[in-house]
Short mmCIF file of C-alpha atoms and ligand atoms in Angstrom, two decimals:
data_model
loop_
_atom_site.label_atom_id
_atom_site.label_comp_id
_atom_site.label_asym_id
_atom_site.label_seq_id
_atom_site.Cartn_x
_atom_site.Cartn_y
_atom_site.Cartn_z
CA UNK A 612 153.92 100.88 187.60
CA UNK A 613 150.64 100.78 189.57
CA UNK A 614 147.31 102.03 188.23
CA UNK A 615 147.18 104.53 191.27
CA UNK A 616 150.73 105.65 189.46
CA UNK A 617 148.88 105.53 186.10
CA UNK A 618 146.26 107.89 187.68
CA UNK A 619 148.79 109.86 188.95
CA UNK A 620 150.76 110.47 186.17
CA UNK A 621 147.88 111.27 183.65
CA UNK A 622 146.12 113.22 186.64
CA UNK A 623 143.09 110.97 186.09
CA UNK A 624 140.05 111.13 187.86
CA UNK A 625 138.50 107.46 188.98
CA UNK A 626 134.98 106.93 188.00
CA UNK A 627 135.28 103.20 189.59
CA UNK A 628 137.29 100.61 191.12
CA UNK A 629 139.19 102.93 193.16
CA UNK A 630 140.50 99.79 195.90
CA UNK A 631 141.94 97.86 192.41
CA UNK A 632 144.87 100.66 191.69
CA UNK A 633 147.42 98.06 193.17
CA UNK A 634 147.34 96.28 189.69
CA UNK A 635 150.15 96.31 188.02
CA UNK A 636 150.40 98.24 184.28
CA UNK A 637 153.26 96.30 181.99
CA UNK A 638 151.59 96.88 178.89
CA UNK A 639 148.92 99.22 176.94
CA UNK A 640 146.97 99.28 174.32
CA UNK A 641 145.69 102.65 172.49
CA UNK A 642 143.04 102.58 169.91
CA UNK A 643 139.23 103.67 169.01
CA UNK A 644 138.46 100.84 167.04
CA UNK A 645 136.61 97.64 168.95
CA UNK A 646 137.75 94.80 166.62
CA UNK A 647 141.25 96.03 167.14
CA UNK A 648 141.17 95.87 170.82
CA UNK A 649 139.85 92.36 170.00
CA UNK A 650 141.94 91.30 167.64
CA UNK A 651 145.46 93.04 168.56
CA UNK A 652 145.44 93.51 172.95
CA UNK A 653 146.97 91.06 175.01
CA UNK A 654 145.05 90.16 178.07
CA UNK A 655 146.11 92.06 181.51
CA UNK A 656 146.47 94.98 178.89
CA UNK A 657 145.70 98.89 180.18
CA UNK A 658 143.24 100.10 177.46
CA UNK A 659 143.46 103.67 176.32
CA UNK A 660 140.50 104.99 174.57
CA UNK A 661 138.55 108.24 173.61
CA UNK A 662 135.25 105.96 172.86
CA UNK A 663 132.74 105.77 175.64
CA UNK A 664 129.63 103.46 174.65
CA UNK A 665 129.23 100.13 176.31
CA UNK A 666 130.60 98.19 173.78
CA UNK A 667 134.02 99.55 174.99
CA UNK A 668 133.19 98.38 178.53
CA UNK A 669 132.32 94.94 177.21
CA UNK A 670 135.16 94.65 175.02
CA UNK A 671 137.22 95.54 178.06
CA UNK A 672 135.93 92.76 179.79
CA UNK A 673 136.04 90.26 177.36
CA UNK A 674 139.76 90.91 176.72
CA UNK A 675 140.51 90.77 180.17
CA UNK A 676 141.57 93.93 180.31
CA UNK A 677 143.08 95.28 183.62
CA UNK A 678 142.02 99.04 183.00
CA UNK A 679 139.97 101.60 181.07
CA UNK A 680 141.65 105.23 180.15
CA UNK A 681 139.20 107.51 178.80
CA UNK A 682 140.88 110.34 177.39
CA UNK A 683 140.12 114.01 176.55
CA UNK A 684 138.13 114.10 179.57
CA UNK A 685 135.45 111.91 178.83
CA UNK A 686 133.49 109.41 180.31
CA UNK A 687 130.83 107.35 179.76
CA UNK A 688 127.03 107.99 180.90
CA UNK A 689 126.18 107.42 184.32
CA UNK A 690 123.30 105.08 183.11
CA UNK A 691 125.92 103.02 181.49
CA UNK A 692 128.30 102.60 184.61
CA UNK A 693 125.34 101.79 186.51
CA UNK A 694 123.77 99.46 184.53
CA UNK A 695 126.32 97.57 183.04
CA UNK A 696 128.53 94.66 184.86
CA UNK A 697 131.63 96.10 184.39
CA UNK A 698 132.89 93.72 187.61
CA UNK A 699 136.56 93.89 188.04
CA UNK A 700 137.25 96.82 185.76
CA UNK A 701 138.85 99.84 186.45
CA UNK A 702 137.26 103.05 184.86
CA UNK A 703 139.58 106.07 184.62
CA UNK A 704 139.22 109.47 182.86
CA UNK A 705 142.20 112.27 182.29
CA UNK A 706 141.89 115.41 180.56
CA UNK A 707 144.58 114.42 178.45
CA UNK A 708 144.23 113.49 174.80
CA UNK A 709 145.68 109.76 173.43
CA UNK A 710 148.66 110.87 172.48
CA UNK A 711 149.88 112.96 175.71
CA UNK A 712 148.76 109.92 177.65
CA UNK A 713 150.13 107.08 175.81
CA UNK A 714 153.31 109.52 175.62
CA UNK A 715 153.65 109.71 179.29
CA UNK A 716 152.92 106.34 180.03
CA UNK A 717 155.37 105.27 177.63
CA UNK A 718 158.02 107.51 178.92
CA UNK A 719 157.68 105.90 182.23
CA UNK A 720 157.85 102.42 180.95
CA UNK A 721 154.77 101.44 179.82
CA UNK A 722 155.42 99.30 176.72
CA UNK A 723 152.81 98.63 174.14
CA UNK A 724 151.37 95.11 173.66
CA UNK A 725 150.59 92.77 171.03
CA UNK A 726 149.05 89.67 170.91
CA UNK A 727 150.26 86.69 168.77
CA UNK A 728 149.15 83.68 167.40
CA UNK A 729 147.44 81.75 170.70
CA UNK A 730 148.48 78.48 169.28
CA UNK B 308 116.46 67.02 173.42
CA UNK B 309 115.87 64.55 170.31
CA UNK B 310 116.70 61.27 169.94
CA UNK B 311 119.01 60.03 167.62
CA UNK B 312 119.38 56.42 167.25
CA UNK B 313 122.66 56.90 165.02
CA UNK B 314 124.50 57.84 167.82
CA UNK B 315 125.71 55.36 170.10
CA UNK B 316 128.07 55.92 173.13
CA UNK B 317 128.74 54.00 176.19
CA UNK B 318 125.89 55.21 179.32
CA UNK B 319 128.97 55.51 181.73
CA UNK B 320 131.10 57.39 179.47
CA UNK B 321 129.88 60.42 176.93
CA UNK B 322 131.61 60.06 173.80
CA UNK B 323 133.83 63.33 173.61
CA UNK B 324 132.24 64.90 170.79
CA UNK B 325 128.57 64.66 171.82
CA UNK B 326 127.44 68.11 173.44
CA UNK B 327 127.13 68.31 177.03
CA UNK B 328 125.44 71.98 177.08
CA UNK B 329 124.23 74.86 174.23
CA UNK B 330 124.17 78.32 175.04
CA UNK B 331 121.99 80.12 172.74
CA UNK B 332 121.81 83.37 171.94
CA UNK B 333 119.13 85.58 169.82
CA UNK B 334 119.82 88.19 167.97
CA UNK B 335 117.86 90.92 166.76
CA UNK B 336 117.93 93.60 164.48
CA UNK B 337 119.78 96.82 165.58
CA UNK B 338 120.37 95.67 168.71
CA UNK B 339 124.07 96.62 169.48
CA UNK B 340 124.00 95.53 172.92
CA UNK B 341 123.32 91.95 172.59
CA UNK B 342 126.54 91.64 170.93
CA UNK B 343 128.99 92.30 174.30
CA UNK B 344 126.24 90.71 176.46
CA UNK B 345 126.12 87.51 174.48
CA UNK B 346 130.09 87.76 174.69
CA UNK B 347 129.86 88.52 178.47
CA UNK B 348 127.92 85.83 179.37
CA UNK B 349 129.38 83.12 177.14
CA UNK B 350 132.33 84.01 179.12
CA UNK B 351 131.61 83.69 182.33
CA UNK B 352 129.54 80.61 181.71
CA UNK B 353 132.78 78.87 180.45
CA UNK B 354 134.89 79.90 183.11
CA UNK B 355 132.86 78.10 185.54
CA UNK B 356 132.96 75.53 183.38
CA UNK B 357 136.62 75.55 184.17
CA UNK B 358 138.23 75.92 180.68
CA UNK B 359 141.90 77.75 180.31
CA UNK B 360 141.34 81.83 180.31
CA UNK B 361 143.38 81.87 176.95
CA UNK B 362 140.73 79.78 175.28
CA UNK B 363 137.85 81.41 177.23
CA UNK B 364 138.73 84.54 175.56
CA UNK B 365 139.22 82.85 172.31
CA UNK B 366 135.71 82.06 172.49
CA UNK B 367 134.60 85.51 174.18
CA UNK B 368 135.88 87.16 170.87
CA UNK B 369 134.54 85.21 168.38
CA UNK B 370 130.61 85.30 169.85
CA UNK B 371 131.42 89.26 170.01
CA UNK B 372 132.28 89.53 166.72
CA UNK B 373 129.71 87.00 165.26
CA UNK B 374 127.05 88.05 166.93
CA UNK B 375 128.13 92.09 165.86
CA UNK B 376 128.04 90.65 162.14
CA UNK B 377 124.42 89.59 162.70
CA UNK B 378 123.70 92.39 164.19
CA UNK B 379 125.00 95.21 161.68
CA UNK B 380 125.11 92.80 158.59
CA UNK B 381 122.10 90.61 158.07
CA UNK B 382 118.57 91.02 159.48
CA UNK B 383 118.62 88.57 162.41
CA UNK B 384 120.12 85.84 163.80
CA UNK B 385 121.35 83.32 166.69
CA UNK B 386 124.44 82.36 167.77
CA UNK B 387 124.70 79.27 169.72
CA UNK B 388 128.04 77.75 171.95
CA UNK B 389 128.01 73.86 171.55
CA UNK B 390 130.17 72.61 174.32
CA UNK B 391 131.49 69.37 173.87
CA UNK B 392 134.02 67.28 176.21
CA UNK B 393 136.68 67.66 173.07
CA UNK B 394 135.84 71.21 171.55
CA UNK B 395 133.38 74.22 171.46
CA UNK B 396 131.60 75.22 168.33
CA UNK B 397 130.17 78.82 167.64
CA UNK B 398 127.51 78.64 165.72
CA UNK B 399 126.30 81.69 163.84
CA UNK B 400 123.17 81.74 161.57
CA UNK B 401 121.28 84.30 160.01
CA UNK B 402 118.89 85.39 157.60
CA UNK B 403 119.79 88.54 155.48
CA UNK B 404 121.80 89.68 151.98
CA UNK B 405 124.45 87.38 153.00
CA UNK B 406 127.94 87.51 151.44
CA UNK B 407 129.16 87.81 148.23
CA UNK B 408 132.25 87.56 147.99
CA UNK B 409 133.62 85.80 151.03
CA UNK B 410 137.25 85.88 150.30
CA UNK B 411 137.33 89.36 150.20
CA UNK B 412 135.07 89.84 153.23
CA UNK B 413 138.24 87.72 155.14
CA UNK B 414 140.49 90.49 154.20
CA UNK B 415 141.57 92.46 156.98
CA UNK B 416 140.27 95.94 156.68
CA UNK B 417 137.16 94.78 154.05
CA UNK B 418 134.14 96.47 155.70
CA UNK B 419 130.61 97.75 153.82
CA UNK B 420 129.62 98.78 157.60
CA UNK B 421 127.64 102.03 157.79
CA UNK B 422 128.85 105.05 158.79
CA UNK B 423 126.53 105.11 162.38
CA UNK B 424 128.29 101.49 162.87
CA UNK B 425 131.63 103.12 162.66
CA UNK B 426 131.12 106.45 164.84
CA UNK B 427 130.54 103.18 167.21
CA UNK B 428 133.79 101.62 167.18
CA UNK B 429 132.91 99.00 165.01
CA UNK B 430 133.18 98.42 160.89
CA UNK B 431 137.53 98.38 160.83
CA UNK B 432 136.51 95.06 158.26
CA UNK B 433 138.88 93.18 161.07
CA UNK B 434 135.88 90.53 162.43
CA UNK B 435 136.60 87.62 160.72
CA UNK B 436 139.94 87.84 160.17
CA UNK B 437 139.92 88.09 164.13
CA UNK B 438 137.52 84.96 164.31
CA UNK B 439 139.53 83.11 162.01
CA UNK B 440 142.71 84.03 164.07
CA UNK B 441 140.37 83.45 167.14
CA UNK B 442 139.30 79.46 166.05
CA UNK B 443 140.95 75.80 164.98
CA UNK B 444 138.34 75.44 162.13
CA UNK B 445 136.32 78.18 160.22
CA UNK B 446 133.50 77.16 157.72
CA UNK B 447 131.04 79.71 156.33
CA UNK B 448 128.49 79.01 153.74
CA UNK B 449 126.06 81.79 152.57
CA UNK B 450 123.56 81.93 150.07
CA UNK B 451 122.75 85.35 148.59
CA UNK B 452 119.69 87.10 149.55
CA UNK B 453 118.99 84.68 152.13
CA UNK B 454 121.83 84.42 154.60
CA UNK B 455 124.70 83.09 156.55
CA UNK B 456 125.86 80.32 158.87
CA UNK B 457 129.59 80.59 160.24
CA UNK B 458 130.49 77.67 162.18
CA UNK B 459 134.21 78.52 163.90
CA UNK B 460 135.55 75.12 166.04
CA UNK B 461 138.23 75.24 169.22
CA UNK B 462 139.52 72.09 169.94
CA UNK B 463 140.02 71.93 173.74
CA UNK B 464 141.99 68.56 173.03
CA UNK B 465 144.16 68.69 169.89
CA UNK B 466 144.16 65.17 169.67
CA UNK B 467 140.58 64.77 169.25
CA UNK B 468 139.38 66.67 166.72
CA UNK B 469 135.95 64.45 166.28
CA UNK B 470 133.37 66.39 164.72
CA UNK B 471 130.40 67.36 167.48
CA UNK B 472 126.64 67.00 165.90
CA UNK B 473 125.32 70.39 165.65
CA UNK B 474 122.34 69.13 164.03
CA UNK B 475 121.25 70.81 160.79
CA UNK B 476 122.29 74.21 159.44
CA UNK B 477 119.65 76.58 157.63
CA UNK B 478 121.64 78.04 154.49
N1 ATP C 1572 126.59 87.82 158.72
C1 ATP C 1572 126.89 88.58 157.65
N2 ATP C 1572 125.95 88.83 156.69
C2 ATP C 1572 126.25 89.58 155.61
N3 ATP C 1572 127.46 90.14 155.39
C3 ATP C 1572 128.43 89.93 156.30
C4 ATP C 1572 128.20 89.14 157.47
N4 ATP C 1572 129.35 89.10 158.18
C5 ATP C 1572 130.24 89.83 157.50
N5 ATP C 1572 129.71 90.33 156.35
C6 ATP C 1572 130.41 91.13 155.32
O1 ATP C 1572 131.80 90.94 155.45
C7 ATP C 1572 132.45 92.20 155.72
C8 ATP C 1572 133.64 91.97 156.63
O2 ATP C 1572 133.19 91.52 157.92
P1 ATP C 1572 134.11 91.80 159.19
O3 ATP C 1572 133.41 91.28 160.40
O4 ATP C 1572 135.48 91.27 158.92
O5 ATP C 1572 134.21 93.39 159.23
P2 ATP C 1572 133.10 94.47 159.69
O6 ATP C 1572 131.99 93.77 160.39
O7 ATP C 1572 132.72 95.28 158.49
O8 ATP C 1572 133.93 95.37 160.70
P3 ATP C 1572 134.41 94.95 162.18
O9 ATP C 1572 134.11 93.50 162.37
O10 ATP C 1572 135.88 95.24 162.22
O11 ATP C 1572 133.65 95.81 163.13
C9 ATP C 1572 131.36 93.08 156.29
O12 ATP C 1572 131.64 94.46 156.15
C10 ATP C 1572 130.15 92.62 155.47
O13 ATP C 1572 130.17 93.21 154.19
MG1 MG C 1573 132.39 92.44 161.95
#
């Protein structure tokens, strides 16, 4: 599915990137825990989270992620949207919590990822 | 940039382990930022650079999660990113309490992070297990009480896996 579908289905609200909702969701990846995105996401990954700092945003980015869920209706500062770089990244929020919106997803299709061994 | 007469390589040709450009990064105390910037930046200076976005990232992850060690774990720091024709070495030293034990900080979930470092996100003891996952070589040496250098390697060429000269290490 789409992101715009994504946004759709979790009735999310964009907070930025609105003309990048043609992407493509495959996979997602749930979890509060930035060494875990690290370590465990796949690039081109849909990342589902309840934190909101900028190390989340950065940690998007350096995983390549292709999205940002924040759930429970949160979102992060308006200082840190402006200030930070957060280029090709779209930021959504939903009122739902993680496991209504990773069950949705999942129900329409959404598969979870994991990354192996590069090499 | 010293000279060293010990190295000799043809003027036409750089030998493939001698380092064509250092990023360096400082870190301070308490400063959680850095940490993603440095990552950021080390990023999108080796994508112009050209290298393969699976390796990029490679890299990406490891300065994030060295440079979050120095940050939450020791007292200071800099992490530098030797690029070399044949490989790219992280280089992370600081000065702090060091490490102990090191094959127990390498297991996954290990973490003495504080409880304001997790409420961040951070401290799931999975760092460098993820560098280690994240490099070709990993070498740390740490003296207690006065600190760490980490030195993870990615060869870019798997056939050439000629040291680079990072010059000397502190610890
Ligand atoms: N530079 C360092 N100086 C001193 N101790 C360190 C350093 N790096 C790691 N350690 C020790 O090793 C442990 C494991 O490190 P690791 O990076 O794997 O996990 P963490 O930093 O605690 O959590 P995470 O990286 O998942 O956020 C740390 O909790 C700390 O005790
Ligand atoms: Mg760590």
């Amino acid at each position: 599915m789409t992101l715009k579908e994504v946004q759709d289905i979790l009735n999310a609200e964009v907070i930025c990137g609105e003309h990048l909702l043609d992407r493509e969701v495959k996979t997602a990846f749930a979890c509060d825990l930035i060494s875990e995105m690290l370590s465990f996401a796949s690039s081109d990954t849909l990342l589902i989270t309840s934190l909101t700092n900028p190390h989340v945003i950065h940690t998007a980015e350096v995983m390549d992620a292709i999205g940002v869920v924040f759930v429970g209706g949160k979102k992060p500062s308006e200082d840190i949207i402006n200030k930070l770089d957060h280029g090709n990244i779209p930021l959504l929020s939903t009122p739902l919590l993680i496991f209504n919106a990773c069950g949705l997803l999942f129900s329409n299709g959404v598969e979870g990822c994991m990354r192996g061994k590069t090499w | 940039m010293h000279e060293r007469k010990d190295v000799v390589s043809s003027p036409c040709q750089p030998a493939a382990n001698k380092p064509q450009l250092t990023l360096r990064f400082k870190i301070d105390e308490k400063d959680f930022l850095i940490a993603g910037e440095s990552a950021s930046k080390t990023k999108k200076a080796l994508q112009q650079l050209g290298l393969k976005q699976e390796i990029v990232k490679n890299i990406a992850i490891i300065v994030y999660e060295a440079a979050m060690n120095i940050v939450i774990h020791s007292n200071h720091g800099e992490i530098k990113i030797i690029i070399a024709p044949n490989q790219v070495v992280v280089l992370s030293e600081d000065v702090g309490e060091g490490i102990p034990d090191i094959e127990l900080a390498m297991k996954e979930g290990y973490s003495t992070a504080p409880n304001e470092v997790r409420e961040m996100g951070f401290g799931a003891g999975m760092g460098l297990p993820n560098i280690k996952q994240c490099s070709n070589e990993l070498d740390i040496k740490t003296t207690v009480g006065l600190g760490t250098t980490l030195r993870a390697t990615i060869y870019l060429n798997p056939a050439d896996t000629k040291q680079v000269e990072t010059g000397t290490m502190y610890v």
